[in-house]
Amino acid sequence: MEANGPGKIRRVYERQKTRAGGNWHSHIALLNADGTKNEVVADDADYVVYGYSVQKLYVAMCVLDKIDRGGLVNGAPLTLDTKVTLTAGIIAEGSGIFHLHKGAYGDSITVANFLTAMLLVSDNTSVRLSGLHVPALEINEILAAKGFVHTRVEPVANPNRFYLGVTTPRETHDMLYRLVNGTLLSAASTTWFLRVLRWVNGYHDGVRRDMSSDERSRVATKYGADFNTLGGSRHEAGVMFGTDGSPALTYAMFTDAHPEQNNYGATHPVVQAHSVIGRVLFDSIATTSAPSARTHHTPAPFVPYKGN
């Protein structure tokens, strides 16, 4: 089993890291049925890095946490059914779908709608919509209360707006680890969160690229990409599940200071490296099952619908 085990994961990781270039900061762990973990890769895992769109995992978590606690927005309990109007003033350009409406605004959408767009297609407008319901300072208070020391959003003058901020690979692992073990959110919010992240219409260029649709459905993943004065950043973090829906592996790979900063496609060297590493990671847990695991998460299978 060592051929597909921790030793091979470390070797492939190091080889792909060298080949792709940039500065890597990563954490990869195999998860045991009793809730413990085996650290496989800890490469500068406590480095504080701009998480870019990987931070949307934390934003969604804070919105769901407020729902779990019965938090109020404008005097009413926040729920996934809570509605907000999509106006021109809330639109953010870049990744996502809402900015593509181009003038045809005015939709009344639910919290579930914009969180799905934020997690599945990394919609930037959804970050602003999240801020209307959980302001920046409240997000940071939730993160601190849950024990995250470094992970924060960056507030701006408008209390409902923020930059996505920073995290570390280890804290991102911890967030995912606690999520899948049911200790971060309620059971209902956890199931909802993972159903979206595992859906087959999500991000496929990186870790999930060389997988079948069934294999992709066993991987919950979130991608992040941007650039700053150091160069390009390409990140990906997520969880892989066993054949019985038990959480089997977490990965949090952050790469910054890469010279290729304007390629956001599958040919970016770091994204190509993620696809190779992802295949090896999945092969290491492909036949894994853990009936005694504390939690299991199995989404409905994808079935094409021809319409009528």
PDB file of C-alpha atoms in Angstrom, residues 13-149:
ATOM      1  CA  TYR A  13       4.137  16.825  -3.832  1.00  0.00           C
ATOM      2  CA  GLU A  14       7.818  17.797  -3.695  1.00  0.00           C
ATOM      3  CA  ARG A  15       8.362  16.960  -7.365  1.00  0.00           C
ATOM      4  CA  GLN A  16       5.343  18.968  -8.517  1.00  0.00           C
ATOM      5  CA  LYS A  17       6.184  21.884  -6.233  1.00  0.00           C
ATOM      6  CA  THR A  18       9.675  22.136  -7.734  1.00  0.00           C
ATOM      7  CA  ARG A  19       8.394  21.775 -11.290  1.00  0.00           C
ATOM      8  CA  ALA A  20       5.632  24.385 -10.911  1.00  0.00           C
ATOM      9  CA  GLY A  21       7.642  27.076  -9.128  1.00  0.00           C
ATOM     10  CA  GLY A  22       6.447  29.782  -6.772  1.00  0.00           C
ATOM     11  CA  ASN A  23       6.462  29.702  -2.975  1.00  0.00           C
ATOM     12  CA  TRP A  24       4.389  26.830  -1.574  1.00  0.00           C
ATOM     13  CA  HIS A  25       2.741  26.656   1.847  1.00  0.00           C
ATOM     14  CA  SER A  26       0.767  23.449   2.361  1.00  0.00           C
ATOM     15  CA  HIS A  27      -0.832  21.004   4.746  1.00  0.00           C
ATOM     16  CA  ILE A  28      -2.085  17.510   3.783  1.00  0.00           C
ATOM     17  CA  ALA A  29      -3.416  14.958   6.276  1.00  0.00           C
ATOM     18  CA  LEU A  30      -5.000  11.515   6.238  1.00  0.00           C
ATOM     19  CA  LEU A  31      -8.009  11.269   8.565  1.00  0.00           C
ATOM     20  CA  ASN A  32      -8.659   8.321  10.846  1.00  0.00           C
ATOM     21  CA  ALA A  33     -12.027   6.865  11.805  1.00  0.00           C
ATOM     22  CA  ASP A  34     -11.593   7.959  15.428  1.00  0.00           C
ATOM     23  CA  GLY A  35     -11.289  11.610  14.414  1.00  0.00           C
ATOM     24  CA  THR A  36      -7.514  11.830  14.664  1.00  0.00           C
ATOM     25  CA  LYS A  37      -5.249  12.725  11.764  1.00  0.00           C
ATOM     26  CA  ASN A  38      -1.933  11.635  10.265  1.00  0.00           C
ATOM     27  CA  GLU A  39      -0.004  14.632   8.982  1.00  0.00           C
ATOM     28  CA  VAL A  40       1.502  13.761   5.592  1.00  0.00           C
ATOM     29  CA  VAL A  41       2.742  17.156   4.349  1.00  0.00           C
ATOM     30  CA  ALA A  42       3.467  20.156   6.567  1.00  0.00           C
ATOM     31  CA  ASP A  43       5.319  22.560   4.287  1.00  0.00           C
ATOM     32  CA  ASP A  44       5.506  26.029   5.877  1.00  0.00           C
ATOM     33  CA  ALA A  45       2.019  25.215   7.163  1.00  0.00           C
ATOM     34  CA  ASP A  46       1.817  28.151   9.592  1.00  0.00           C
ATOM     35  CA  TYR A  47       2.661  30.780   7.001  1.00  0.00           C
ATOM     36  CA  VAL A  48       0.116  33.613   6.947  1.00  0.00           C
ATOM     37  CA  VAL A  49      -0.985  33.996   3.334  1.00  0.00           C
ATOM     38  CA  TYR A  50      -3.626  35.943   1.455  1.00  0.00           C
ATOM     39  CA  GLY A  51      -6.233  33.255   0.901  1.00  0.00           C
ATOM     40  CA  TYR A  52      -8.098  35.023  -1.887  1.00  0.00           C
ATOM     41  CA  SER A  53     -11.175  32.993  -2.868  1.00  0.00           C
ATOM     42  CA  VAL A  54     -10.337  30.097  -0.542  1.00  0.00           C
ATOM     43  CA  GLN A  55     -11.423  32.589   2.144  1.00  0.00           C
ATOM     44  CA  LYS A  56     -14.967  32.269   0.822  1.00  0.00           C
ATOM     45  CA  LEU A  57     -15.107  28.990   2.750  1.00  0.00           C
ATOM     46  CA  TYR A  58     -14.719  30.993   5.959  1.00  0.00           C
ATOM     47  CA  VAL A  59     -17.235  33.641   4.885  1.00  0.00           C
ATOM     48  CA  ALA A  60     -19.839  30.961   4.118  1.00  0.00           C
ATOM     49  CA  MET A  61     -19.050  29.250   7.419  1.00  0.00           C
ATOM     50  CA  CYS A  62     -19.698  32.488   9.327  1.00  0.00           C
ATOM     51  CA  VAL A  63     -23.035  33.039   7.578  1.00  0.00           C
ATOM     52  CA  LEU A  64     -24.092  29.471   8.377  1.00  0.00           C
ATOM     53  CA  ASP A  65     -22.879  29.847  11.959  1.00  0.00           C
ATOM     54  CA  LYS A  66     -25.085  32.914  12.389  1.00  0.00           C
ATOM     55  CA  ILE A  67     -28.017  30.916  11.013  1.00  0.00           C
ATOM     56  CA  ASP A  68     -27.263  28.091  13.459  1.00  0.00           C
ATOM     57  CA  ARG A  69     -27.274  30.531  16.388  1.00  0.00           C
ATOM     58  CA  GLY A  70     -30.553  32.163  15.383  1.00  0.00           C
ATOM     59  CA  GLY A  71     -28.828  35.481  14.703  1.00  0.00           C
ATOM     60  CA  LEU A  72     -30.942  38.437  13.618  1.00  0.00           C
ATOM     61  CA  VAL A  73     -30.710  40.630  10.522  1.00  0.00           C
ATOM     62  CA  ASN A  74     -33.012  43.663  10.467  1.00  0.00           C
ATOM     63  CA  GLY A  75     -34.870  42.198  13.430  1.00  0.00           C
ATOM     64  CA  ALA A  76     -35.623  38.838  11.834  1.00  0.00           C
ATOM     65  CA  PRO A  77     -33.818  35.496  12.232  1.00  0.00           C
ATOM     66  CA  LEU A  78     -31.323  34.826   9.454  1.00  0.00           C
ATOM     67  CA  THR A  79     -32.140  31.661   7.485  1.00  0.00           C
ATOM     68  CA  LEU A  80     -31.178  30.114   4.167  1.00  0.00           C
ATOM     69  CA  ASP A  81     -34.571  31.371   2.937  1.00  0.00           C
ATOM     70  CA  THR A  82     -33.867  35.008   3.872  1.00  0.00           C
ATOM     71  CA  LYS A  83     -34.156  37.141   0.736  1.00  0.00           C
ATOM     72  CA  VAL A  84     -32.132  40.064  -0.544  1.00  0.00           C
ATOM     73  CA  THR A  85     -32.510  42.120  -3.713  1.00  0.00           C
ATOM     74  CA  LEU A  86     -29.715  41.991  -6.263  1.00  0.00           C
ATOM     75  CA  THR A  87     -29.111  45.656  -7.084  1.00  0.00           C
ATOM     76  CA  ALA A  88     -26.603  47.328  -9.395  1.00  0.00           C
ATOM     77  CA  GLY A  89     -24.815  48.854  -6.409  1.00  0.00           C
ATOM     78  CA  ILE A  90     -23.951  45.485  -4.868  1.00  0.00           C
ATOM     79  CA  ILE A  91     -22.400  43.991  -8.005  1.00  0.00           C
ATOM     80  CA  ALA A  92     -18.709  43.070  -7.947  1.00  0.00           C
ATOM     81  CA  GLU A  93     -16.808  42.211 -11.105  1.00  0.00           C
ATOM     82  CA  GLY A  94     -14.427  39.289 -11.578  1.00  0.00           C
ATOM     83  CA  SER A  95     -15.328  35.679 -10.909  1.00  0.00           C
ATOM     84  CA  GLY A  96     -18.919  34.562 -10.653  1.00  0.00           C
ATOM     85  CA  ILE A  97     -22.251  34.912 -12.415  1.00  0.00           C
ATOM     86  CA  PHE A  98     -24.253  37.810 -10.980  1.00  0.00           C
ATOM     87  CA  HIS A  99     -22.217  40.538 -12.713  1.00  0.00           C
ATOM     88  CA  LEU A 100     -23.094  38.907 -16.052  1.00  0.00           C
ATOM     89  CA  HIS A 101     -26.701  40.128 -15.697  1.00  0.00           C
ATOM     90  CA  LYS A 102     -25.409  43.520 -16.935  1.00  0.00           C
ATOM     91  CA  GLY A 103     -28.255  45.871 -16.152  1.00  0.00           C
ATOM     92  CA  ALA A 104     -31.001  43.292 -15.678  1.00  0.00           C
ATOM     93  CA  TYR A 105     -30.807  43.528 -11.914  1.00  0.00           C
ATOM     94  CA  GLY A 106     -33.592  43.427  -9.335  1.00  0.00           C
ATOM     95  CA  ASP A 107     -33.726  39.679  -8.642  1.00  0.00           C
ATOM     96  CA  SER A 108     -34.939  38.665  -5.184  1.00  0.00           C
ATOM     97  CA  ILE A 109     -32.544  35.914  -4.177  1.00  0.00           C
ATOM     98  CA  THR A 110     -32.108  33.842  -1.032  1.00  0.00           C
ATOM     99  CA  VAL A 111     -29.095  33.399   1.210  1.00  0.00           C
ATOM    100  CA  ALA A 112     -28.921  29.823  -0.089  1.00  0.00           C
ATOM    101  CA  ASN A 113     -28.767  31.190  -3.640  1.00  0.00           C
ATOM    102  CA  PHE A 114     -25.834  33.531  -3.133  1.00  0.00           C
ATOM    103  CA  LEU A 115     -23.903  31.128  -0.890  1.00  0.00           C
ATOM    104  CA  THR A 116     -24.232  28.447  -3.565  1.00  0.00           C
ATOM    105  CA  ALA A 117     -22.910  30.875  -6.177  1.00  0.00           C
ATOM    106  CA  MET A 118     -20.036  31.878  -3.893  1.00  0.00           C
ATOM    107  CA  LEU A 119     -18.947  28.311  -3.169  1.00  0.00           C
ATOM    108  CA  LEU A 120     -19.632  26.673  -6.527  1.00  0.00           C
ATOM    109  CA  VAL A 121     -18.505  29.352  -9.001  1.00  0.00           C
ATOM    110  CA  SER A 122     -16.634  31.661  -6.578  1.00  0.00           C
ATOM    111  CA  ASP A 123     -19.005  34.582  -7.158  1.00  0.00           C
ATOM    112  CA  ASN A 124     -17.558  37.876  -5.879  1.00  0.00           C
ATOM    113  CA  THR A 125     -20.912  39.655  -5.576  1.00  0.00           C
ATOM    114  CA  SER A 126     -21.896  36.940  -3.107  1.00  0.00           C
ATOM    115  CA  VAL A 127     -19.139  38.124  -0.764  1.00  0.00           C
ATOM    116  CA  ARG A 128     -20.786  41.553  -0.639  1.00  0.00           C
ATOM    117  CA  LEU A 129     -24.201  39.949  -0.134  1.00  0.00           C
ATOM    118  CA  SER A 130     -22.724  37.948   2.758  1.00  0.00           C
ATOM    119  CA  GLY A 131     -21.463  41.191   4.286  1.00  0.00           C
ATOM    120  CA  LEU A 132     -24.987  42.603   4.320  1.00  0.00           C
ATOM    121  CA  HIS A 133     -25.971  39.764   6.655  1.00  0.00           C
ATOM    122  CA  VAL A 134     -22.742  39.259   8.613  1.00  0.00           C
ATOM    123  CA  PRO A 135     -20.620  42.449   8.700  1.00  0.00           C
ATOM    124  CA  ALA A 136     -16.837  42.295   8.613  1.00  0.00           C
ATOM    125  CA  LEU A 137     -16.299  42.821  12.337  1.00  0.00           C
ATOM    126  CA  GLU A 138     -18.834  40.119  13.146  1.00  0.00           C
ATOM    127  CA  ILE A 139     -17.095  37.714  10.781  1.00  0.00           C
ATOM    128  CA  ASN A 140     -13.813  38.291  12.583  1.00  0.00           C
ATOM    129  CA  GLU A 141     -15.523  37.848  15.960  1.00  0.00           C
ATOM    130  CA  ILE A 142     -16.938  34.487  14.813  1.00  0.00           C
ATOM    131  CA  LEU A 143     -13.530  33.391  13.534  1.00  0.00           C
ATOM    132  CA  ALA A 144     -11.893  34.335  16.836  1.00  0.00           C
ATOM    133  CA  ALA A 145     -14.610  32.613  18.868  1.00  0.00           C
ATOM    134  CA  LYS A 146     -14.046  29.415  16.897  1.00  0.00           C
ATOM    135  CA  GLY A 147     -10.345  29.493  17.732  1.00  0.00           C
ATOM    136  CA  PHE A 148      -8.867  30.730  14.470  1.00  0.00           C
ATOM    137  CA  VAL A 149      -5.879  32.861  15.419  1.00  0.00           C
TER     138      VAL A 149
END
